[in-house]
C-alpha cells in the first residue's frame, strides 16, 4: 500500500496564498545537492474539476502531476514533457503534460470496480510508463521508458533518473483533494567536500510527512528538515493550468472515423460534440463542418489518385 503518502485529513493550516501553485529551487552549496519543492493547489483543483476520480486514482494522478513539475524543473528542455502510464488493469491511462514554463494538464482513465489491491503496480497491471520530451523549436522527440521497479511512482522515477541522467535522486510525493506536492533532492555532478551529505540530506528529506509537504510554506518545510544545513533558496516560479487543445486538433482526431460514421452521428444527434478530456472544453461540429472536414481530407490525403 502506498496510502502513507496520501493524506485526506489535513490538520495543518493551508499554505499561504502566495505559496500556492509554485515551484521553488534550493541548493546545498557545500554538498553540491539541489532540491525542488512543488505545490499545486488551484491548478490541481482545476485539473479535477471535470472529473470525479475515485480517491486512489486521484492521488496517483496528483503524484504524477507533482512529479512532472519536479522533473521539468530539473531536466533541460524547451517545449513539453509528457509522462504517460498505460495499464491493462483498472488504471488504464494517466497522461500528464508539463511545459518548461510549468504549464501543466493531466487526465486519468480507469475502469470500475477498482480491485482490492490498490498499490500502483496492481492498479496498472501489465503496464508501462513512458516519458516523452518534445522540443518546441524543431519538434524533435525524445522518448524514454521508465521501468516499473519499486513500489511507488516516486521510486519508478528515481530509477529512471539514475539510468537516463546518471543523477542520484530522491523524490517524495503527496496528494489530497486540495493539493498535490512534491520534494526532489538531487546530487549534482562533481565533487563535494562534505562526504556524508547525500546520506544525511536524503535521510532528513525522507522524514517529511505528506501533510507537511501539502500544507506548509517552503521556508517552514526547509526549516523543519534542514535547519542545520546551509541552504540557498531561489525565487519561486509559478505553475499554471495549460491545455493545448484546439479545434484543429479535434478536427484531426475526427478524421480517424469515416465520413459515413460521422454522418450517422449527425443524423442521430444533429451535431458532433467532442469534449476535451483535459480541460472540458466542448467542440461542436455540424453537418456543414463535417462536410468540410472530409472534403479537405480527400483532397489532401489522397493525391495518389491523380497520378
Ligand atoms: Zn483542453
PDB file of C-alpha atoms and ligand atoms in Angstrom:
ATOM      1  CA  UNK A   1       0.000   0.000   0.000  1.00  0.00           C
ATOM      2  CA  UNK A   2       1.129   3.432  -0.791  1.00  0.00           C
ATOM      3  CA  UNK A   3      -1.505   5.143   1.313  1.00  0.00           C
ATOM      4  CA  UNK A   4       1.091   6.547   3.678  1.00  0.00           C
ATOM      5  CA  UNK A   5       1.913   9.198   1.152  1.00  0.00           C
ATOM      6  CA  UNK A   6      -1.696  10.214   0.788  1.00  0.00           C
ATOM      7  CA  UNK A   7      -3.404  12.457   3.241  1.00  0.00           C
ATOM      8  CA  UNK A   8      -7.075  13.137   3.474  1.00  0.00           C
ATOM      9  CA  UNK A   9      -7.216  14.981   6.788  1.00  0.00           C
ATOM     10  CA  UNK A  10      -5.014  17.944   6.564  1.00  0.00           C
ATOM     11  CA  UNK A  11      -4.772  19.349  10.056  1.00  0.00           C
ATOM     12  CA  UNK A  12      -2.170  21.891   9.118  1.00  0.00           C
ATOM     13  CA  UNK A  13      -3.128  25.359   8.105  1.00  0.00           C
ATOM     14  CA  UNK A  14      -3.160  25.650   4.345  1.00  0.00           C
ATOM     15  CA  UNK A  15      -0.226  27.095   2.501  1.00  0.00           C
ATOM     16  CA  UNK A  16      -0.103  30.863   2.243  1.00  0.00           C
ATOM     17  CA  UNK A  17      -1.900  32.175  -0.820  1.00  0.00           C
ATOM     18  CA  UNK A  18       1.332  33.369  -2.424  1.00  0.00           C
ATOM     19  CA  UNK A  19       2.989  29.959  -1.935  1.00  0.00           C
ATOM     20  CA  UNK A  20       0.285  28.127  -3.849  1.00  0.00           C
ATOM     21  CA  UNK A  21       0.910  26.809  -7.365  1.00  0.00           C
ATOM     22  CA  UNK A  22       4.619  27.475  -7.097  1.00  0.00           C
ATOM     23  CA  UNK A  23       7.885  25.650  -7.523  1.00  0.00           C
ATOM     24  CA  UNK A  24      10.968  26.591  -5.526  1.00  0.00           C
ATOM     25  CA  UNK A  25      14.542  25.605  -6.164  1.00  0.00           C
ATOM     26  CA  UNK A  26      17.079  25.412  -3.343  1.00  0.00           C
ATOM     27  CA  UNK A  27      20.750  24.478  -3.194  1.00  0.00           C
ATOM     28  CA  UNK A  28      23.003  22.943  -0.617  1.00  0.00           C
ATOM     29  CA  UNK A  29      26.072  24.735  -1.934  1.00  0.00           C
ATOM     30  CA  UNK A  30      28.741  22.862   0.009  1.00  0.00           C
ATOM     31  CA  UNK A  31      27.220  19.477  -0.696  1.00  0.00           C
ATOM     32  CA  UNK A  32      26.604  20.024  -4.414  1.00  0.00           C
ATOM     33  CA  UNK A  33      22.986  18.944  -3.978  1.00  0.00           C
ATOM     34  CA  UNK A  34      19.931  20.659  -5.357  1.00  0.00           C
ATOM     35  CA  UNK A  35      16.328  20.486  -4.338  1.00  0.00           C
ATOM     36  CA  UNK A  36      12.918  21.445  -5.657  1.00  0.00           C
ATOM     37  CA  UNK A  37       9.631  21.806  -3.833  1.00  0.00           C
ATOM     38  CA  UNK A  38       6.473  21.979  -5.927  1.00  0.00           C
ATOM     39  CA  UNK A  39       2.980  22.749  -4.728  1.00  0.00           C
ATOM     40  CA  UNK A  40      -0.110  22.624  -6.927  1.00  0.00           C
ATOM     41  CA  UNK A  41      -3.287  23.967  -5.403  1.00  0.00           C
ATOM     42  CA  UNK A  42      -5.788  25.786  -7.618  1.00  0.00           C
ATOM     43  CA  UNK A  43      -4.092  24.211 -10.612  1.00  0.00           C
ATOM     44  CA  UNK A  44      -4.650  20.750  -9.154  1.00  0.00           C
ATOM     45  CA  UNK A  45      -8.271  21.573  -8.329  1.00  0.00           C
ATOM     46  CA  UNK A  46      -8.823  22.802 -11.899  1.00  0.00           C
ATOM     47  CA  UNK A  47      -7.493  19.505 -13.241  1.00  0.00           C
ATOM     48  CA  UNK A  48     -10.094  17.590 -11.254  1.00  0.00           C
ATOM     49  CA  UNK A  49     -12.987  19.943 -11.994  1.00  0.00           C
ATOM     50  CA  UNK A  50     -14.418  17.916 -14.870  1.00  0.00           C
ATOM     51  CA  UNK A  51     -13.773  14.522 -13.311  1.00  0.00           C
ATOM     52  CA  UNK A  52     -14.911  12.612 -10.276  1.00  0.00           C
ATOM     53  CA  UNK A  53     -11.945  10.344  -9.776  1.00  0.00           C
ATOM     54  CA  UNK A  54     -12.009   7.694  -7.077  1.00  0.00           C
ATOM     55  CA  UNK A  55      -9.705   8.844  -4.279  1.00  0.00           C
ATOM     56  CA  UNK A  56      -6.889   6.405  -5.005  1.00  0.00           C
ATOM     57  CA  UNK A  57      -6.852   7.217  -8.751  1.00  0.00           C
ATOM     58  CA  UNK A  58      -6.921  10.924  -7.972  1.00  0.00           C
ATOM     59  CA  UNK A  59      -3.975  10.571  -5.607  1.00  0.00           C
ATOM     60  CA  UNK A  60      -1.813   8.680  -8.080  1.00  0.00           C
ATOM     61  CA  UNK A  61      -2.626  11.189 -10.804  1.00  0.00           C
ATOM     62  CA  UNK A  62      -1.743  14.014  -8.416  1.00  0.00           C
ATOM     63  CA  UNK A  63       1.572  12.349  -7.643  1.00  0.00           C
ATOM     64  CA  UNK A  64       2.428  12.157 -11.341  1.00  0.00           C
ATOM     65  CA  UNK A  65       1.400  15.799 -11.739  1.00  0.00           C
ATOM     66  CA  UNK A  66       3.715  16.948  -8.920  1.00  0.00           C
ATOM     67  CA  UNK A  67       6.496  14.703 -10.262  1.00  0.00           C
ATOM     68  CA  UNK A  68       6.119  16.132 -13.768  1.00  0.00           C
ATOM     69  CA  UNK A  69       6.707  19.640 -12.444  1.00  0.00           C
ATOM     70  CA  UNK A  70       9.758  18.500 -10.442  1.00  0.00           C
ATOM     71  CA  UNK A  71      11.193  16.740 -13.489  1.00  0.00           C
ATOM     72  CA  UNK A  72      10.502  19.713 -15.752  1.00  0.00           C
ATOM     73  CA  UNK A  73      12.493  21.854 -13.348  1.00  0.00           C
ATOM     74  CA  UNK A  74      15.494  19.534 -13.434  1.00  0.00           C
ATOM     75  CA  UNK A  75      15.593  18.095 -16.969  1.00  0.00           C
ATOM     76  CA  UNK A  76      16.719  20.546 -19.619  1.00  0.00           C
ATOM     77  CA  UNK A  77      14.242  21.058 -22.438  1.00  0.00           C
ATOM     78  CA  UNK A  78      12.407  23.844 -24.196  1.00  0.00           C
ATOM     79  CA  UNK A  79       8.972  22.506 -25.022  1.00  0.00           C
ATOM     80  CA  UNK A  80       6.838  19.889 -23.339  1.00  0.00           C
ATOM     81  CA  UNK A  81       7.313  16.744 -21.323  1.00  0.00           C
ATOM     82  CA  UNK A  82       4.622  14.065 -21.163  1.00  0.00           C
ATOM     83  CA  UNK A  83       4.525  11.300 -18.604  1.00  0.00           C
ATOM     84  CA  UNK A  84       2.170   8.561 -19.743  1.00  0.00           C
ATOM     85  CA  UNK A  85       1.288   5.452 -17.769  1.00  0.00           C
ATOM     86  CA  UNK A  86      -0.757   2.759 -19.504  1.00  0.00           C
ATOM     87  CA  UNK A  87      -2.023  -0.416 -17.938  1.00  0.00           C
ATOM     88  CA  UNK A  88      -4.270  -3.382 -18.600  1.00  0.00           C
ATOM     89  CA  UNK A  89      -5.884  -3.411 -15.171  1.00  0.00           C
ATOM     90  CA  UNK A  90      -8.231  -0.852 -13.555  1.00  0.00           C
ATOM     91  CA  UNK A  91      -5.943   2.121 -14.124  1.00  0.00           C
ATOM     92  CA  UNK A  92      -5.812   2.129 -17.903  1.00  0.00           C
ATOM     93  CA  UNK A  93      -4.214   5.505 -18.516  1.00  0.00           C
ATOM     94  CA  UNK A  94      -2.639   8.526 -16.859  1.00  0.00           C
ATOM     95  CA  UNK A  95      -1.342  11.338 -19.022  1.00  0.00           C
ATOM     96  CA  UNK A  96       0.379  14.397 -17.598  1.00  0.00           C
ATOM     97  CA  UNK A  97       1.861  17.089 -19.797  1.00  0.00           C
ATOM     98  CA  UNK A  98       4.132  19.776 -18.392  1.00  0.00           C
ATOM     99  CA  UNK A  99       5.780  22.564 -20.351  1.00  0.00           C
ATOM    100  CA  UNK A 100       9.144  24.058 -19.462  1.00  0.00           C
ATOM    101  CA  UNK A 101       7.321  27.156 -18.163  1.00  0.00           C
ATOM    102  CA  UNK A 102       5.287  24.894 -15.808  1.00  0.00           C
ATOM    103  CA  UNK A 103       2.034  24.985 -17.751  1.00  0.00           C
ATOM    104  CA  UNK A 104       0.524  21.609 -16.918  1.00  0.00           C
ATOM    105  CA  UNK A 105      -2.511  19.433 -17.677  1.00  0.00           C
ATOM    106  CA  UNK A 106      -3.484  15.888 -16.714  1.00  0.00           C
ATOM    107  CA  UNK A 107      -6.093  13.183 -17.147  1.00  0.00           C
ATOM    108  CA  UNK A 108      -6.624   9.628 -15.875  1.00  0.00           C
ATOM    109  CA  UNK A 109      -8.817   6.828 -17.199  1.00  0.00           C
ATOM    110  CA  UNK A 110      -9.901   3.883 -15.139  1.00  0.00           C
ATOM    111  CA  UNK A 111     -12.368   1.041 -15.034  1.00  0.00           C
ATOM    112  CA  UNK A 112     -14.581   0.276 -12.087  1.00  0.00           C
ATOM    113  CA  UNK A 113     -14.907  -1.585  -9.835  1.00  0.00           C
ATOM    114  CA  UNK A 114     -11.372  -0.986  -8.636  1.00  0.00           C
ATOM    115  CA  UNK A 115      -9.584  -4.103  -7.332  1.00  0.00           C
ATOM    116  CA  UNK A 116      -8.857  -4.596  -3.643  1.00  0.00           C
ATOM    117  CA  UNK A 117      -5.144  -4.283  -4.207  1.00  0.00           C
ATOM    118  CA  UNK A 118      -4.645  -0.609  -4.898  1.00  0.00           C
ATOM    119  CA  UNK A 119      -0.876  -0.282  -4.949  1.00  0.00           C
ATOM    120  CA  UNK A 120       0.207   1.361  -8.180  1.00  0.00           C
ATOM    121  CA  UNK A 121       1.592  -1.812  -9.756  1.00  0.00           C
ATOM    122  CA  UNK A 122      -1.608  -3.785  -9.136  1.00  0.00           C
ATOM    123  CA  UNK A 123      -3.764  -0.973 -10.486  1.00  0.00           C
ATOM    124  CA  UNK A 124      -1.698  -0.741 -13.672  1.00  0.00           C
ATOM    125  CA  UNK A 125      -1.339  -4.492 -14.111  1.00  0.00           C
ATOM    126  CA  UNK A 126       0.862  -5.263 -17.076  1.00  0.00           C
ATOM    127  CA  UNK A 127       1.650  -1.650 -17.748  1.00  0.00           C
ATOM    128  CA  UNK A 128       4.295   0.750 -18.847  1.00  0.00           C
ATOM    129  CA  UNK A 129       5.429   4.256 -18.117  1.00  0.00           C
ATOM    130  CA  UNK A 130       6.896   6.442 -20.827  1.00  0.00           C
ATOM    131  CA  UNK A 131       8.407   9.916 -20.704  1.00  0.00           C
ATOM    132  CA  UNK A 132       8.325  11.905 -23.934  1.00  0.00           C
ATOM    133  CA  UNK A 133      10.087  15.220 -24.332  1.00  0.00           C
ATOM    134  CA  UNK A 134       9.247  17.304 -27.368  1.00  0.00           C
ATOM    135  CA  UNK A 135      11.393  20.322 -28.150  1.00  0.00           C
ATOM    136  CA  UNK A 136       9.246  23.249 -29.274  1.00  0.00           C
ATOM    137  CA  UNK A 137      11.641  24.578 -31.919  1.00  0.00           C
ATOM    138  CA  UNK A 138      12.361  21.576 -34.106  1.00  0.00           C
ATOM    139  CA  UNK A 139       9.644  19.211 -32.816  1.00  0.00           C
ATOM    140  CA  UNK A 140      12.437  16.780 -32.029  1.00  0.00           C
ATOM    141  CA  UNK A 141      11.198  13.999 -29.786  1.00  0.00           C
ATOM    142  CA  UNK A 142      12.993  12.032 -27.149  1.00  0.00           C
ATOM    143  CA  UNK A 143      11.266   9.052 -25.572  1.00  0.00           C
ATOM    144  CA  UNK A 144      12.384   7.110 -22.517  1.00  0.00           C
ATOM    145  CA  UNK A 145      10.876   4.025 -20.938  1.00  0.00           C
ATOM    146  CA  UNK A 146      10.517   4.130 -17.150  1.00  0.00           C
ATOM    147  CA  UNK A 147      10.886   0.673 -15.608  1.00  0.00           C
ATOM    148  CA  UNK A 148       8.225  -0.107 -13.026  1.00  0.00           C
ATOM    149  CA  UNK A 149      10.868  -1.006 -10.440  1.00  0.00           C
ATOM    150  CA  UNK A 150       9.985  -0.229  -6.855  1.00  0.00           C
ATOM    151  CA  UNK A 151       6.599   0.246  -5.252  1.00  0.00           C
ATOM    152  CA  UNK A 152       5.695   3.842  -5.949  1.00  0.00           C
ATOM    153  CA  UNK A 153       5.645   6.426  -8.697  1.00  0.00           C
ATOM    154  CA  UNK A 154       8.479   8.228  -6.896  1.00  0.00           C
ATOM    155  CA  UNK A 155      10.648   5.088  -6.955  1.00  0.00           C
ATOM    156  CA  UNK A 156       9.930   4.418 -10.636  1.00  0.00           C
ATOM    157  CA  UNK A 157      11.099   7.926 -11.481  1.00  0.00           C
ATOM    158  CA  UNK A 158      14.147   7.797  -9.209  1.00  0.00           C
ATOM    159  CA  UNK A 159      15.244   4.699 -11.114  1.00  0.00           C
ATOM    160  CA  UNK A 160      14.645   6.445 -14.413  1.00  0.00           C
ATOM    161  CA  UNK A 161      16.768   9.451 -13.426  1.00  0.00           C
ATOM    162  CA  UNK A 162      19.730   7.361 -12.331  1.00  0.00           C
ATOM    163  CA  UNK A 163      19.612   5.303 -15.543  1.00  0.00           C
ATOM    164  CA  UNK A 164      18.948   8.076 -18.037  1.00  0.00           C
ATOM    165  CA  UNK A 165      20.649  11.065 -16.427  1.00  0.00           C
ATOM    166  CA  UNK A 166      23.107   9.344 -14.077  1.00  0.00           C
ATOM    167  CA  UNK A 167      21.741  11.574 -11.344  1.00  0.00           C
ATOM    168  CA  UNK A 168      21.125  10.132  -7.891  1.00  0.00           C
ATOM    169  CA  UNK A 169      17.689  11.482  -6.938  1.00  0.00           C
ATOM    170  CA  UNK A 170      15.136  11.097  -4.176  1.00  0.00           C
ATOM    171  CA  UNK A 171      11.527  12.105  -4.755  1.00  0.00           C
ATOM    172  CA  UNK A 172       8.753  12.459  -2.172  1.00  0.00           C
ATOM    173  CA  UNK A 173       5.165  12.984  -3.361  1.00  0.00           C
ATOM    174  CA  UNK A 174       1.876  13.686  -1.633  1.00  0.00           C
ATOM    175  CA  UNK A 175      -1.644  14.384  -2.775  1.00  0.00           C
ATOM    176  CA  UNK A 176      -5.147  15.020  -1.491  1.00  0.00           C
ATOM    177  CA  UNK A 177      -8.245  16.652  -2.966  1.00  0.00           C
ATOM    178  CA  UNK A 178      -6.956  20.195  -2.450  1.00  0.00           C
ATOM    179  CA  UNK A 179      -3.294  19.918  -3.316  1.00  0.00           C
ATOM    180  CA  UNK A 180      -0.574  17.848  -4.844  1.00  0.00           C
ATOM    181  CA  UNK A 181       3.010  18.444  -3.829  1.00  0.00           C
ATOM    182  CA  UNK A 182       6.492  17.057  -4.196  1.00  0.00           C
ATOM    183  CA  UNK A 183      10.030  17.335  -2.902  1.00  0.00           C
ATOM    184  CA  UNK A 184      13.022  16.379  -5.044  1.00  0.00           C
ATOM    185  CA  UNK A 185      16.614  16.088  -3.870  1.00  0.00           C
ATOM    186  CA  UNK A 186      19.317  15.513  -6.439  1.00  0.00           C
ATOM    187  CA  UNK A 187      23.067  15.000  -6.317  1.00  0.00           C
ATOM    188  CA  UNK A 188      24.721  17.211  -8.906  1.00  0.00           C
ATOM    189  CA  UNK A 189      27.783  16.015 -10.818  1.00  0.00           C
ATOM    190  CA  UNK A 190      31.131  16.954  -9.346  1.00  0.00           C
ATOM    191  CA  UNK A 191      32.974  16.605  -6.077  1.00  0.00           C
ATOM    192  CA  UNK A 192      31.614  17.507  -2.700  1.00  0.00           C
ATOM    193  CA  UNK A 193      33.743  18.395   0.336  1.00  0.00           C
ATOM    194  CA  UNK A 194      31.038  17.032   2.546  1.00  0.00           C
ATOM    195  CA  UNK A 195      31.238  13.237   2.217  1.00  0.00           C
ATOM    196  CA  UNK A 196      28.198  12.217   4.236  1.00  0.00           C
ATOM    197  CA  UNK A 197      25.998  14.950   2.852  1.00  0.00           C
ATOM    198  CA  UNK A 198      23.958  12.843   0.423  1.00  0.00           C
ATOM    199  CA  UNK A 199      23.042  10.279   3.042  1.00  0.00           C
ATOM    200  CA  UNK A 200      22.294  12.897   5.655  1.00  0.00           C
ATOM    201  CA  UNK A 201      20.251  15.206   3.407  1.00  0.00           C
ATOM    202  CA  UNK A 202      18.189  12.426   1.808  1.00  0.00           C
ATOM    203  CA  UNK A 203      17.565  10.824   5.183  1.00  0.00           C
ATOM    204  CA  UNK A 204      16.286  14.135   6.556  1.00  0.00           C
ATOM    205  CA  UNK A 205      14.204  14.552   3.391  1.00  0.00           C
ATOM    206  CA  UNK A 206      12.587  11.160   3.951  1.00  0.00           C
ATOM    207  CA  UNK A 207      11.190  12.350   7.290  1.00  0.00           C
ATOM    208  CA  UNK A 208       8.827  14.782   5.551  1.00  0.00           C
ATOM    209  CA  UNK A 209       5.206  13.933   6.252  1.00  0.00           C
ATOM    210  CA  UNK A 210       2.582  14.181   3.465  1.00  0.00           C
ATOM    211  CA  UNK A 211       0.612  16.764   5.456  1.00  0.00           C
ATOM    212  CA  UNK A 212       3.749  18.878   5.847  1.00  0.00           C
ATOM    213  CA  UNK A 213       4.505  18.761   2.148  1.00  0.00           C
ATOM    214  CA  UNK A 214       0.896  19.652   1.337  1.00  0.00           C
ATOM    215  CA  UNK A 215       0.287  22.281   3.985  1.00  0.00           C
ATOM    216  CA  UNK A 216       3.464  24.100   4.961  1.00  0.00           C
ATOM    217  CA  UNK A 217       5.187  27.022   3.324  1.00  0.00           C
ATOM    218  CA  UNK A 218       8.554  26.301   1.709  1.00  0.00           C
ATOM    219  CA  UNK A 219      10.646  28.086   4.316  1.00  0.00           C
ATOM    220  CA  UNK A 220       8.867  26.193   7.052  1.00  0.00           C
ATOM    221  CA  UNK A 221       9.493  22.844   5.322  1.00  0.00           C
ATOM    222  CA  UNK A 222      13.166  23.661   4.833  1.00  0.00           C
ATOM    223  CA  UNK A 223      13.471  24.797   8.423  1.00  0.00           C
ATOM    224  CA  UNK A 224      11.903  21.588   9.754  1.00  0.00           C
ATOM    225  CA  UNK A 225      14.096  19.360   7.608  1.00  0.00           C
ATOM    226  CA  UNK A 226      17.316  21.299   7.238  1.00  0.00           C
ATOM    227  CA  UNK A 227      17.732  23.971   9.887  1.00  0.00           C
ATOM    228  CA  UNK A 228      21.313  22.837  10.442  1.00  0.00           C
ATOM    229  CA  UNK A 229      22.289  22.941   6.774  1.00  0.00           C
ATOM    230  CA  UNK A 230      23.456  25.830   4.608  1.00  0.00           C
ATOM    231  CA  UNK A 231      20.719  26.380   2.061  1.00  0.00           C
ATOM    232  CA  UNK A 232      20.258  28.914  -0.709  1.00  0.00           C
ATOM    233  CA  UNK A 233      16.603  29.347  -1.637  1.00  0.00           C
ATOM    234  CA  UNK A 234      15.745  30.771  -5.052  1.00  0.00           C
ATOM    235  CA  UNK A 235      12.687  32.780  -6.087  1.00  0.00           C
ATOM    236  CA  UNK A 236       9.559  30.777  -6.737  1.00  0.00           C
ATOM    237  CA  UNK A 237       8.210  30.200 -10.230  1.00  0.00           C
ATOM    238  CA  UNK A 238       4.503  29.925 -10.959  1.00  0.00           C
ATOM    239  CA  UNK A 239       2.756  26.768 -12.076  1.00  0.00           C
ATOM    240  CA  UNK A 240      -0.395  27.184 -14.141  1.00  0.00           C
ATOM    241  CA  UNK A 241      -3.021  25.096 -15.909  1.00  0.00           C
ATOM    242  CA  UNK A 242      -2.394  24.948 -19.612  1.00  0.00           C
ATOM    243  CA  UNK A 243      -4.414  22.924 -22.074  1.00  0.00           C
ATOM    244  CA  UNK A 244      -3.109  22.825 -25.611  1.00  0.00           C
ATOM    245  CA  UNK A 245      -6.331  21.542 -27.145  1.00  0.00           C
ATOM    246  CA  UNK A 246      -7.657  23.293 -30.247  1.00  0.00           C
ATOM    247  CA  UNK A 247     -10.390  22.925 -32.833  1.00  0.00           C
ATOM    248  CA  UNK A 248      -7.706  21.956 -35.325  1.00  0.00           C
ATOM    249  CA  UNK A 249      -6.508  19.044 -33.168  1.00  0.00           C
ATOM    250  CA  UNK A 250     -10.061  17.823 -32.571  1.00  0.00           C
ATOM    251  CA  UNK A 251     -10.701  18.069 -36.315  1.00  0.00           C
ATOM    252  CA  UNK A 252      -7.678  15.876 -36.986  1.00  0.00           C
ATOM    253  CA  UNK A 253      -8.941  13.397 -34.436  1.00  0.00           C
ATOM    254  CA  UNK A 254     -12.393  13.315 -36.092  1.00  0.00           C
ATOM    255  CA  UNK A 255     -10.722  12.269 -39.324  1.00  0.00           C
ATOM    256  CA  UNK A 256      -9.949   8.917 -37.736  1.00  0.00           C
ATOM    257  CA  UNK A 257     -13.623   7.989 -38.071  1.00  0.00           C
ATOM    258  CA  UNK A 258     -15.130   7.552 -41.516  1.00  0.00           C
ATOM    259  CA  UNK A 259     -17.289  10.166 -43.202  1.00  0.00           C
ATOM    260  CA  UNK A 260     -20.143   7.668 -43.095  1.00  0.00           C
ATOM    261  CA  UNK A 261     -19.844   7.194 -39.314  1.00  0.00           C
ATOM    262  CA  UNK A 262     -19.676  10.957 -38.820  1.00  0.00           C
ATOM    263  CA  UNK A 263     -22.771  11.464 -40.975  1.00  0.00           C
ATOM    264  CA  UNK A 264     -24.641   8.812 -38.980  1.00  0.00           C
ATOM    265  CA  UNK A 265     -23.894  10.647 -35.724  1.00  0.00           C
ATOM    266  CA  UNK A 266     -25.061  13.934 -37.274  1.00  0.00           C
ATOM    267  CA  UNK A 267     -28.291  12.246 -38.387  1.00  0.00           C
ATOM    268  CA  UNK A 268     -28.906  10.882 -34.902  1.00  0.00           C
ATOM    269  CA  UNK A 269     -27.770  13.793 -32.772  1.00  0.00           C
ATOM    270  CA  UNK A 270     -27.869  16.857 -35.014  1.00  0.00           C
ATOM    271  CA  UNK A 271     -24.183  17.564 -34.460  1.00  0.00           C
ATOM    272  CA  UNK A 272     -20.949  16.034 -33.209  1.00  0.00           C
ATOM    273  CA  UNK A 273     -19.799  17.267 -29.860  1.00  0.00           C
ATOM    274  CA  UNK A 274     -16.316  16.469 -28.583  1.00  0.00           C
ATOM    275  CA  UNK A 275     -15.221  17.422 -25.063  1.00  0.00           C
ATOM    276  CA  UNK A 276     -11.537  17.906 -24.309  1.00  0.00           C
ATOM    277  CA  UNK A 277     -10.631  15.309 -21.691  1.00  0.00           C
ATOM    278  CA  UNK A 278      -8.132  17.626 -20.051  1.00  0.00           C
ATOM    279  CA  UNK A 279      -9.990  20.925 -19.699  1.00  0.00           C
ATOM    280  CA  UNK A 280     -13.606  20.029 -20.512  1.00  0.00           C
ATOM    281  CA  UNK A 281     -13.862  22.487 -23.392  1.00  0.00           C
ATOM    282  CA  UNK A 282     -16.583  21.480 -25.847  1.00  0.00           C
ATOM    283  CA  UNK A 283     -16.021  21.481 -29.590  1.00  0.00           C
ATOM    284  CA  UNK A 284     -19.119  21.233 -31.800  1.00  0.00           C
ATOM    285  CA  UNK A 285     -19.306  20.229 -35.432  1.00  0.00           C
ATOM    286  CA  UNK A 286     -22.463  20.469 -37.516  1.00  0.00           C
ATOM    287  CA  UNK A 287     -23.264  18.928 -40.879  1.00  0.00           C
ATOM    288  CA  UNK A 288     -21.510  21.685 -42.828  1.00  0.00           C
ATOM    289  CA  UNK A 289     -18.361  21.440 -40.667  1.00  0.00           C
ATOM    290  CA  UNK A 290     -18.236  17.694 -41.183  1.00  0.00           C
ATOM    291  CA  UNK A 291     -18.734  18.012 -44.939  1.00  0.00           C
ATOM    292  CA  UNK A 292     -15.829  20.497 -44.976  1.00  0.00           C
ATOM    293  CA  UNK A 293     -13.546  18.209 -42.957  1.00  0.00           C
ATOM    294  CA  UNK A 294     -13.968  15.270 -45.318  1.00  0.00           C
ATOM    295  CA  UNK A 295     -13.696  17.350 -48.484  1.00  0.00           C
ATOM    296  CA  UNK A 296     -10.405  18.804 -47.263  1.00  0.00           C
ATOM    297  CA  UNK A 297      -9.327  15.366 -46.188  1.00  0.00           C
ATOM    298  CA  UNK A 298      -9.923  13.653 -49.519  1.00  0.00           C
ATOM    299  CA  UNK A 299      -8.031  16.430 -51.286  1.00  0.00           C
ATOM    300  CA  UNK A 300      -5.009  16.431 -49.035  1.00  0.00           C
ATOM    301  CA  UNK A 301      -4.603  12.845 -48.037  1.00  0.00           C
ATOM    302  CA  UNK A 302      -5.126  11.014 -51.248  1.00  0.00           C
ATOM    303  CA  UNK A 303      -3.206  12.752 -54.004  1.00  0.00           C
ATOM    304  CA  UNK A 304      -2.115   9.379 -55.429  1.00  0.00           C
ATOM    305  CA  UNK A 305      -5.403   9.068 -57.317  1.00  0.00           C
ATOM    306  CA  UNK A 306      -4.370  11.946 -59.536  1.00  0.00           C
ATOM    307  CA  UNK A 307      -1.060  10.446 -60.525  1.00  0.00           C
TER     308      UNK A 307
HETATM  309 ZN1  LIG B   1      -8.448  21.217 -23.481  1.00  0.00          ZN
END
